[in-house]
Coordinates of C-alpha atoms in Angstrom, one line a residue:
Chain U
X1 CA -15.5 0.6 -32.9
X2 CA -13.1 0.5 -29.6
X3 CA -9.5 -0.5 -29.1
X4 CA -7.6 -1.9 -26.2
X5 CA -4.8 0.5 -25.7
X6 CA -4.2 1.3 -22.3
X7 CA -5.5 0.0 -19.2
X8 CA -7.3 2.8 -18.6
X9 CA -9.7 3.3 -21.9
X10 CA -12.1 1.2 -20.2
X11 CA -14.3 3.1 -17.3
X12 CA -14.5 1.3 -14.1
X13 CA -17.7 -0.3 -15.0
X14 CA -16.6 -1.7 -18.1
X15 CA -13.9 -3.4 -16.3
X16 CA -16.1 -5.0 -13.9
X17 CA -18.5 -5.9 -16.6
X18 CA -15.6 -7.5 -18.7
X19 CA -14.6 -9.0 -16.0
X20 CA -17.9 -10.6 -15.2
X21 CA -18.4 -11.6 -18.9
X22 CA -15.0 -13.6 -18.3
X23 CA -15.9 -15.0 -14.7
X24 CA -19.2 -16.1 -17.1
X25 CA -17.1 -17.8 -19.7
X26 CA -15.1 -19.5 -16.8
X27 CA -18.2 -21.3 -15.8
X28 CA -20.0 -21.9 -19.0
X29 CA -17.1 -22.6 -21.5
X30 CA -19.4 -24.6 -23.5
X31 CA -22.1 -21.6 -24.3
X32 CA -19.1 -19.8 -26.0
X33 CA -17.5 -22.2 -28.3
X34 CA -18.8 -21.2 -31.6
X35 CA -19.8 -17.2 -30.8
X36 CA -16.4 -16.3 -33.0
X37 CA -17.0 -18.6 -36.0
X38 CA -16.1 -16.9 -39.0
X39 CA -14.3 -14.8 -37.1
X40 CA -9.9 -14.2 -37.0
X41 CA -7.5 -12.9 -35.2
X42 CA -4.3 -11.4 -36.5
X43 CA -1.5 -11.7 -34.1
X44 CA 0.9 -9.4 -34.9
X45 CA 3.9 -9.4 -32.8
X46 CA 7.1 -7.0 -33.2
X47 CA 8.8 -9.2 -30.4
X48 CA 9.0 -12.6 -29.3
X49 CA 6.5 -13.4 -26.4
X50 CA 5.1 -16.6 -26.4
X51 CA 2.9 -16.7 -23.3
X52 CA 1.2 -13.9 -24.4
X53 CA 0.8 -14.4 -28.4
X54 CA -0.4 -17.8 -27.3
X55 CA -2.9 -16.5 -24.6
X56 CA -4.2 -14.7 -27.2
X57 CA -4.3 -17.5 -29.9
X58 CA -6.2 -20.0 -27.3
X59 CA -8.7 -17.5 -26.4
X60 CA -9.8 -17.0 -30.0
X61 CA -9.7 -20.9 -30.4
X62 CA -12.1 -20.9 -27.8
X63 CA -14.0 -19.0 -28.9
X64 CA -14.3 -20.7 -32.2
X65 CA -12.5 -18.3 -34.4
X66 CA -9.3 -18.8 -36.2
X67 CA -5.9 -17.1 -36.0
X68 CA -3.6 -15.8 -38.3
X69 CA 0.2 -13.5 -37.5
X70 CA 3.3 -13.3 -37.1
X71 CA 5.5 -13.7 -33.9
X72 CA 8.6 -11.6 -34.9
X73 CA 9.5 -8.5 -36.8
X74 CA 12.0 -10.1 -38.9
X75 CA 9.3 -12.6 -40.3
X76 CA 6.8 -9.1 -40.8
X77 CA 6.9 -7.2 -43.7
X78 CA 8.6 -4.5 -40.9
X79 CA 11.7 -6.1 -41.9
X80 CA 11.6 -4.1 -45.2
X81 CA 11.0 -0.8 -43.8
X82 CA 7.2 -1.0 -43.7
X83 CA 5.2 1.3 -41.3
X84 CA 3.1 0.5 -39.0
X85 CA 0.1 2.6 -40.1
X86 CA 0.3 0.9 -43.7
X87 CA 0.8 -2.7 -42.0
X88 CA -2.4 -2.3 -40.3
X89 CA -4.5 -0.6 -43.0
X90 CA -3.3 -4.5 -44.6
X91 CA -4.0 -6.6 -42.1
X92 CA -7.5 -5.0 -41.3
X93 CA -8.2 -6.7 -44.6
X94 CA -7.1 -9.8 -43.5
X95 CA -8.6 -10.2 -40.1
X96 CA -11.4 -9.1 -38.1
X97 CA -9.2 -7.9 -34.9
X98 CA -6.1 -7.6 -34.1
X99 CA -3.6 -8.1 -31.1
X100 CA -0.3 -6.2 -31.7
X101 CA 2.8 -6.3 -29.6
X102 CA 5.9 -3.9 -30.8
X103 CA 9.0 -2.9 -29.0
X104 CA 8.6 0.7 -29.8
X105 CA 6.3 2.8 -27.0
X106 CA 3.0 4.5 -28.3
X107 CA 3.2 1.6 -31.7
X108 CA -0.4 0.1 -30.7
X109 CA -2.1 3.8 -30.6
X110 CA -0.7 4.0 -34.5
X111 CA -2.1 1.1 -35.6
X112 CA -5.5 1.9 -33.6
X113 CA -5.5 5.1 -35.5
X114 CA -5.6 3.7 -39.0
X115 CA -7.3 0.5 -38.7
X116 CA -10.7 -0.9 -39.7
X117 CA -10.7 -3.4 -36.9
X118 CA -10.4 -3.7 -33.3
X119 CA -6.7 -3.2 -32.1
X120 CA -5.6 -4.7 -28.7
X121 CA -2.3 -3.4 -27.6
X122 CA 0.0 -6.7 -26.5
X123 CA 2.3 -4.3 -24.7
X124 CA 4.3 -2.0 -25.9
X125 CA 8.2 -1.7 -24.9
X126 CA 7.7 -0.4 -21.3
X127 CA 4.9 1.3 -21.4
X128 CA 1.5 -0.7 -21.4
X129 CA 0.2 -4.0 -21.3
X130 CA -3.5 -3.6 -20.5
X131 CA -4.5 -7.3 -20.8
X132 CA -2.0 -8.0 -18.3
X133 CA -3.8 -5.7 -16.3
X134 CA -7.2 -7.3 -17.4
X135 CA -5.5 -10.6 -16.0
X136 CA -4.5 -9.6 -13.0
X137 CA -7.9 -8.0 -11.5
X138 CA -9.5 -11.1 -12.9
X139 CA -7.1 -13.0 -10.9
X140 CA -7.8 -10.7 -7.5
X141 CA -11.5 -10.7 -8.0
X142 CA -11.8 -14.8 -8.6
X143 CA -9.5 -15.5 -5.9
X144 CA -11.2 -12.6 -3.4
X145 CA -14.3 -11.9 -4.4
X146 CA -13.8 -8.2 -4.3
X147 CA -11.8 -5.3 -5.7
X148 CA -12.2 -2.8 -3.3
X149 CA -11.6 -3.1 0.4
X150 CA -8.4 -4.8 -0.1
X151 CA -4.5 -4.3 0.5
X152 CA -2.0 -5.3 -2.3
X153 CA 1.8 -5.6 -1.6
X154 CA 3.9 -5.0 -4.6
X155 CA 7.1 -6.6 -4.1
X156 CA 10.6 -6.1 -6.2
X157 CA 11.3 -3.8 -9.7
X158 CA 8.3 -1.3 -8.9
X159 CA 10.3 1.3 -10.9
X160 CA 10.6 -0.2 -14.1
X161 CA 7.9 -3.2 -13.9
X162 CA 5.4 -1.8 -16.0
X163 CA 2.8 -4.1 -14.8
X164 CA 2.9 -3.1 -11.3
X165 CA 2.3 0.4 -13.1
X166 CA -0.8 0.2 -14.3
X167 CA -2.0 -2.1 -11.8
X168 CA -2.2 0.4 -9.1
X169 CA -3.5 2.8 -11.8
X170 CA -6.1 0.6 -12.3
X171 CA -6.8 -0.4 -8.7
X172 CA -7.1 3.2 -7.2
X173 CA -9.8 3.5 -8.7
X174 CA -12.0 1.5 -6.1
X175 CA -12.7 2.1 -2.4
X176 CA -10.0 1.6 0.4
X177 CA -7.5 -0.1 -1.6
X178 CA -4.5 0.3 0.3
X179 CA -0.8 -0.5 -1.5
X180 CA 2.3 -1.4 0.9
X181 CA 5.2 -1.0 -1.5
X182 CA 8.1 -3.5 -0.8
X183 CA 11.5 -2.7 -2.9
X184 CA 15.1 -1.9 -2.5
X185 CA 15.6 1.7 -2.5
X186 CA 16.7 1.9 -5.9
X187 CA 13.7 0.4 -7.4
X188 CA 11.4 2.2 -5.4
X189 CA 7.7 3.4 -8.0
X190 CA 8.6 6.3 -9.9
X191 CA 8.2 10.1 -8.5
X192 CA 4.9 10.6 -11.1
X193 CA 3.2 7.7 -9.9
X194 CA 3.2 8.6 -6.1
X195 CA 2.5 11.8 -7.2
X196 CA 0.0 12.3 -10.1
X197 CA -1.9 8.4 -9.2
X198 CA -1.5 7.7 -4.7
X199 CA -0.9 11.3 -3.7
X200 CA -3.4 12.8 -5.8
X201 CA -6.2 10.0 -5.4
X202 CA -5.8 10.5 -1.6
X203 CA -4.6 6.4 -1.8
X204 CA -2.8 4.8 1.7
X205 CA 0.3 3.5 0.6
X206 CA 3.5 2.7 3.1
X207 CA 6.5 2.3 0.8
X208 CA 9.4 -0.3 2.6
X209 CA 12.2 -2.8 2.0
X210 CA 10.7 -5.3 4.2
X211 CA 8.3 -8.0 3.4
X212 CA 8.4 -10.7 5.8
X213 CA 7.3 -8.0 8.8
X214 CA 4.4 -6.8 6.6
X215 CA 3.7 -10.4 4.8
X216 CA 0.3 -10.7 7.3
X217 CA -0.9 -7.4 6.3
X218 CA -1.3 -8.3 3.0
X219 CA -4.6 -9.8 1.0
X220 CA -2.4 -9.7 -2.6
X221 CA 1.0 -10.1 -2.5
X222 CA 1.9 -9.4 -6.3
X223 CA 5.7 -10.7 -6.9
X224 CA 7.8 -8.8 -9.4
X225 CA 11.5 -10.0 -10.5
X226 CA 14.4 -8.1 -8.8
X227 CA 16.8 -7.9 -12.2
X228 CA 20.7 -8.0 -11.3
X229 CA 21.0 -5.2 -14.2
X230 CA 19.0 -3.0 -12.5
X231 CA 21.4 -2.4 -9.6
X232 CA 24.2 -0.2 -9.4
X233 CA 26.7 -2.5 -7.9
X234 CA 27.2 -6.1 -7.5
X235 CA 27.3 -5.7 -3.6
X236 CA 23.9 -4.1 -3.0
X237 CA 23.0 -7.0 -5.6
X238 CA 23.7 -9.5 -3.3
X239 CA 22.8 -7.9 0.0
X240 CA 19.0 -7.4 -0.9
X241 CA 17.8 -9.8 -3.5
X242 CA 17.4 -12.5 -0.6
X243 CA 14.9 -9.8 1.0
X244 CA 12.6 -10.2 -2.1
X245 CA 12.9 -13.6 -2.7
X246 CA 9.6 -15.5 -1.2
X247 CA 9.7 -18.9 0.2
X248 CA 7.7 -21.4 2.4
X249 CA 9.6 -19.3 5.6
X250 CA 7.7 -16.1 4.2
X251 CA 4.9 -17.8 3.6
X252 CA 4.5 -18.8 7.0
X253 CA 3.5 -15.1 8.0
X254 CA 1.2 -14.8 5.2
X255 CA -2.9 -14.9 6.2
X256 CA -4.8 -18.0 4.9
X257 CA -6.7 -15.9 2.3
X258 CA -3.8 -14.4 1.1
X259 CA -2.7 -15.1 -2.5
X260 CA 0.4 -14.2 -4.3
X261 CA 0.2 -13.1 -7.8
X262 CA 3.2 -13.1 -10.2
X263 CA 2.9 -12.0 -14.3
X264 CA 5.6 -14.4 -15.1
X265 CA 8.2 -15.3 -16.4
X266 CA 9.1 -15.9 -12.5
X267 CA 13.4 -16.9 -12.1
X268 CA 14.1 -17.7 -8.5
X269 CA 11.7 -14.0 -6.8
X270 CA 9.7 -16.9 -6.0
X271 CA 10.9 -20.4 -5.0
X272 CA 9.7 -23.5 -6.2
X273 CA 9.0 -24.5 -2.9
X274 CA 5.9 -22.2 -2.7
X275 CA 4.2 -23.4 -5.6
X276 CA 2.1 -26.1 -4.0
X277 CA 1.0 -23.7 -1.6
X278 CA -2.7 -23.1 -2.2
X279 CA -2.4 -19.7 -1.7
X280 CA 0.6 -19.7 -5.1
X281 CA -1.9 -18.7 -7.5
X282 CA 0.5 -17.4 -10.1
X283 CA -0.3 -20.6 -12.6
X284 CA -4.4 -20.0 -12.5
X285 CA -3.2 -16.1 -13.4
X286 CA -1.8 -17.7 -16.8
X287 CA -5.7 -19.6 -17.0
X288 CA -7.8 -16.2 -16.0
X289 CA -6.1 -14.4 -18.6
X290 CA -7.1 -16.7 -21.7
X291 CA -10.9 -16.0 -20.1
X292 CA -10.5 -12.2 -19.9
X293 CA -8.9 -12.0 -23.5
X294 CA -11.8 -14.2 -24.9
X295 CA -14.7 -11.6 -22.9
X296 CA -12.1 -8.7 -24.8
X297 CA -12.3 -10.6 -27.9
X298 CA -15.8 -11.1 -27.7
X299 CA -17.0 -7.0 -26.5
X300 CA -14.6 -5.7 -29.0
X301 CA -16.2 -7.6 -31.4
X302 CA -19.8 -6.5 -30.5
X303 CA -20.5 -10.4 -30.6
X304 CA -22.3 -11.0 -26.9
X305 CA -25.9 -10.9 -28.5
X306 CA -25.0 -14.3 -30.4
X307 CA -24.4 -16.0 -26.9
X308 CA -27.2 -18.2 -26.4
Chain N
X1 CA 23.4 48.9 -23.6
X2 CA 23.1 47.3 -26.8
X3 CA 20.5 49.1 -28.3
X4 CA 18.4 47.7 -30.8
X5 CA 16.0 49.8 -33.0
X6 CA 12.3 49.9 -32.4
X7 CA 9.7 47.9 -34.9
X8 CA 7.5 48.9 -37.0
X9 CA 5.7 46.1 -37.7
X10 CA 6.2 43.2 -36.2
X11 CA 6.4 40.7 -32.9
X12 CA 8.4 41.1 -29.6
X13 CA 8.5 37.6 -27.6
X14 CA 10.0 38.9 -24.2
X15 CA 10.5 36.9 -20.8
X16 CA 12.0 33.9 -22.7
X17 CA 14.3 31.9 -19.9
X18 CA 17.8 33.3 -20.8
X19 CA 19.1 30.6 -23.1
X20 CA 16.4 30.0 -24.9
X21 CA 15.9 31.9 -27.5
X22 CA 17.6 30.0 -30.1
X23 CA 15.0 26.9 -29.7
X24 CA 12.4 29.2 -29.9
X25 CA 13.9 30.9 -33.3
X26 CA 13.7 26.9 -34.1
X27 CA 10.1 26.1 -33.2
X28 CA 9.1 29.3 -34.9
X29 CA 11.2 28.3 -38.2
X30 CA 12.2 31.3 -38.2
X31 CA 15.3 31.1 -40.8
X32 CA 12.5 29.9 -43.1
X33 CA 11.5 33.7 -43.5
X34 CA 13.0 36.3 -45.0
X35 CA 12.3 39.1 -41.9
X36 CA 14.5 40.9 -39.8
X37 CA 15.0 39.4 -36.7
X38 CA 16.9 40.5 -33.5
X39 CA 18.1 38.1 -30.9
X40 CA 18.9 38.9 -27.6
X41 CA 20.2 37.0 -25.1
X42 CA 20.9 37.8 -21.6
X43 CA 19.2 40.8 -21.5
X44 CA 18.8 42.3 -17.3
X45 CA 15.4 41.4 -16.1
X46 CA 14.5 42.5 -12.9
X47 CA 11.8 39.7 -12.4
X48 CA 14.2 36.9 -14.0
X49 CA 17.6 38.5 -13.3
X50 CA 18.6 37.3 -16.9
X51 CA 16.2 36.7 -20.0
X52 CA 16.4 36.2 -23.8
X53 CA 14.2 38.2 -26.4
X54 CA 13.1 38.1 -29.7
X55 CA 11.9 40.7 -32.3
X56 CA 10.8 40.3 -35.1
X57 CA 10.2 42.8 -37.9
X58 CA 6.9 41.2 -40.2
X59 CA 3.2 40.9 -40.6
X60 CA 1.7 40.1 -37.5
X61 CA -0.4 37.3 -39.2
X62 CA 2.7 35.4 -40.4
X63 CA 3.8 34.4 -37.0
X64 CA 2.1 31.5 -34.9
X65 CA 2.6 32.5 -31.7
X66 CA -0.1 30.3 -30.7
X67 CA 2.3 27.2 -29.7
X68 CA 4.9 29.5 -27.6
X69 CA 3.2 28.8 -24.8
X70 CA 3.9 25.2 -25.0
X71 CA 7.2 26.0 -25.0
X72 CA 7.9 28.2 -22.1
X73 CA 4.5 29.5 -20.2
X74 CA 6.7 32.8 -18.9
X75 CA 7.0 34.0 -22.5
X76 CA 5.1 37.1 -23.2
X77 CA 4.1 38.9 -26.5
X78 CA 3.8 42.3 -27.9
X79 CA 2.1 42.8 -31.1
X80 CA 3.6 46.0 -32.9
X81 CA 1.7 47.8 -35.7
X82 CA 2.4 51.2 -37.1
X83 CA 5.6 51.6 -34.2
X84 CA 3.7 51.1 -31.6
X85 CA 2.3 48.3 -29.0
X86 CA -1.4 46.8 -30.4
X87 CA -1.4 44.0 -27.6
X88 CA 0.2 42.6 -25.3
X89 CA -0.7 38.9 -24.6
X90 CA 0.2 36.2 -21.9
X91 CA 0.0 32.7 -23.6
X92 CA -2.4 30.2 -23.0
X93 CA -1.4 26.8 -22.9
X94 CA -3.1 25.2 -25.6
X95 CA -4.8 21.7 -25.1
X96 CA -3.0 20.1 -27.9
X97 CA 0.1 20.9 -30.2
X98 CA 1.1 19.3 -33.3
X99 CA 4.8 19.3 -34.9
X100 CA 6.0 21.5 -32.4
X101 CA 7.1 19.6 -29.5
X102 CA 9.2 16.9 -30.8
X103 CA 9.4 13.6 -28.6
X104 CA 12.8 12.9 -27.4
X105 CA 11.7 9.3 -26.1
X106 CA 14.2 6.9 -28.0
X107 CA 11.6 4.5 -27.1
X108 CA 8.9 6.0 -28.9
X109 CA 7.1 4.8 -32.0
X110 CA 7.4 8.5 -33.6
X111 CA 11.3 7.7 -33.7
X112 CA 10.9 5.4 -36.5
X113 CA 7.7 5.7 -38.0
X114 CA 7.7 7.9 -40.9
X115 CA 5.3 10.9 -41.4
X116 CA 3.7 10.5 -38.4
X117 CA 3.2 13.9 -36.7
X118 CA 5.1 14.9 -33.4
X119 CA 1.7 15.2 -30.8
X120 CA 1.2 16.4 -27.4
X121 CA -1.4 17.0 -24.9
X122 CA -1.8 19.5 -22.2
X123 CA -1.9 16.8 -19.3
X124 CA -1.0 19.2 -16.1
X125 CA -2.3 22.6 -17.1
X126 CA -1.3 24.4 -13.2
X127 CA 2.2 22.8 -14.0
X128 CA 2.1 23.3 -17.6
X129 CA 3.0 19.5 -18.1
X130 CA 2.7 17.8 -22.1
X131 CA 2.8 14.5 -22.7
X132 CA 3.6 12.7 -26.3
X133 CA 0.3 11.2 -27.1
X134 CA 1.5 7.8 -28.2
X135 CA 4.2 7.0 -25.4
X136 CA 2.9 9.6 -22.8
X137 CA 6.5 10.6 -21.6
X138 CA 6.9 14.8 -20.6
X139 CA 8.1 16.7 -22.8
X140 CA 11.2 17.7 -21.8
X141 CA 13.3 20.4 -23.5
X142 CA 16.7 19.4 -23.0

């Protein structure tokens, strides 16, 4: 039996077979409607998130299974002191797999540990949320074709954005992927991740505070929210959170074939004006990431031989 | 010079970083046992300037000196049997330790969930870096 628990329990080929499964259930929806019937999904979230708990919940629809959870911890048995090893050993008797989201770091590797079914981790506080990571190289490969061979600008919070995290952990590991890092200096990627993940997988990156003069280097421009609370004063605040903020302006500098990624919630790191850009691709994200968590669903279930 | 008598039996942990003797008294549980055990602190060093020791007088089996290596890779060890020196061993960094490292992260899932053991992994062995298997943050010991 596998679990889901950090972007990085799948090898490289898994991924791009997952990812191909998904790309497959884009295309033929219909072939895939009944494969999980019988089947349920618990949906056990710690935390409110409801573009995620509902991702999840329309990819098991889809798939023909059922779903069953709860969406905070005050309406979970955790409210009366329960663990989370004993709320899984009861919910593996409920359900056939799991999606857990808790606030608490390392929560999803518990459960895994303990539980008779499949185990995806929903995120976890700051620390991992692999099927985000699932959704956005779904999103790269659909829009580019490719993986490798590319260069991906990471605009905003790359210190404490944990999606940008284990995106380029994930990405380094195909050929010539090149990262130009755009963030104020304070939010610049943490020491361990230019050192133990770029540095030590030999990885071209340019870190810099400017994205319009690198906007038409870029294939991927992935769009992170600059948080006011993140800052150390209000004046730094409001000198650079224009500079991260794309528009139609930016835009203009942008190659054709370049698409901008965001994992949403967006506030105003991107205005609305760039959303009818073809090249905004931030709402089709939201759509590749129901079809990777139903090809999840379905390998973690071991249910591909009933496709017909 | 403060001297300090000799051992019969028993365990000298030398070259801890000056200061730290009292965690590793902790790690060890050592006021679980009824030994004898000297702590120095600050003794000269000519390689460290300043270092802490530790002896302890008791049956070599007793003592899990296994996990010191964990906590600081300088540390070295002199088995004692009948008054004099049986071994003397540099620590390996062993690949995993359980309940001896405690994770400090706030964030982690071992702050609140009961009886689950305290786990890290040898992650960096040339920089002798451990990670908390469920939240992966270094172990840090302050």
């Amino acid at each position: 039996m596998r679990h889901l628990i950090s972007p990085l329990d799948f090898t490289k080929e898994e991924i791009d077979s997952l990812l191909n499964l998904g790309a497959d259930i884009m295309n033929n929806s219909d072939k895939y409607a009944h494969v999980c019937d019988g089947k349920k999904l618990a949906t056990c979230f710690y935390e409110p998130s409801t573009r995620t708990r509902l991702s999840f919940e329309s990819a098991m629809l889809n798939l023909g299974g059922k779903v069953l959870g709860f969406s905070s911890a005050q309406s979970s048995s955790a409210a009366k002191g329960e663990s989370v090893a004993d709320t899984i050993r009861v919910i593996s008797c409920f359900a056939d797999i799991c999606a857990i989201r808790h606030p608490k770091e390392g929560a999803p590797s518990v459960a895994a540990m303990f539980s008779k079914i499949p185990v995806i981790n929903a995120g976890d506080g700051g620390h991992n949320h692999p099927t985000q990571t699932l959704t956005d190289l779904m999103t790269i490969k659909e829009k580019k074709g490719r993986l490798d061979n590319i260069t991906v600008g990471m605009c905003g919070d790359l210190k404490f954005g944990r999606t940008v995290h284990s995106l380029i952990n994930a990405l380094v590991r195909y050929e010539n992927v090149k990262f130009i890092l755009i963030s104020p200096e304070e939010l610049k990627i943490p020491d361990y991740l230019r050192k133990e993940v770029l540095d030590a997988n030999n990885i071209e990156y340019i870190e810099t505070s400017e994205l319009e003069e690198n906007m038409h280097k870029l294939d991927i421009l992935y769009m992170t929210r600059v948080q006011r609370e993140r800052f150390f004063n209000e004046e730094d605040y409001i000198r650079l959170k224009d500079s991260f903020i794309l528009d139609e302006k930016k835009m203009q500098y942008a190659r054709d074939d370049m698409f901008v990624l965001h994992p949403l919630p967006r506030v105003n790191e991107i205005s609305v004006d760039v959303d009818n850009d073809k090249r905004a691709v931030y709402f089709d994200q939201v759509q590749y990431g129901v079809y990777v968590r139903m090809a999840l669903i379905l390998r973690l279930l071991e249910l591909e031989d009933k496709v017909k | 010079m403060l001297n300090i008598s000799g051992l019969y039996e028993g365990v000298v942990i030398d070259h801890i970083k000056a200061g730290g003797a009292m965690n590793i008294y902790e790690y060890l549980n050592l006021e679980e046992y009824d030994f004898t055990v000297a702590i120095i602190k600050n003794a000269h060093s000519n390689k460290m300037g300043k270092k802490d020791i530790i002896k302890i007088e008791g049956p070599l089996e007793t003592i899990n000196i296994g996990v010191l290596g964990a906590l600081d890779p300088n540390i070295t060890v002199n088995l004692i049997k009948d008054d004099k020196i049986i071994a003397k061993k540099r620590l390996d960094l062993p690949d995993t330790v359980t309940n001896v490292l405690m994770c400090k992260n706030p964030r982690c899932i071992t702050s609140i969930e009961q009886g689950l053991p305290h786990k890290f992994k040898l992650t960096d062995r040339e920089h002798g870096i451990y990670r908390c298997v469920y939240c992966e943050s270094k172990f840090k010991d302050k």
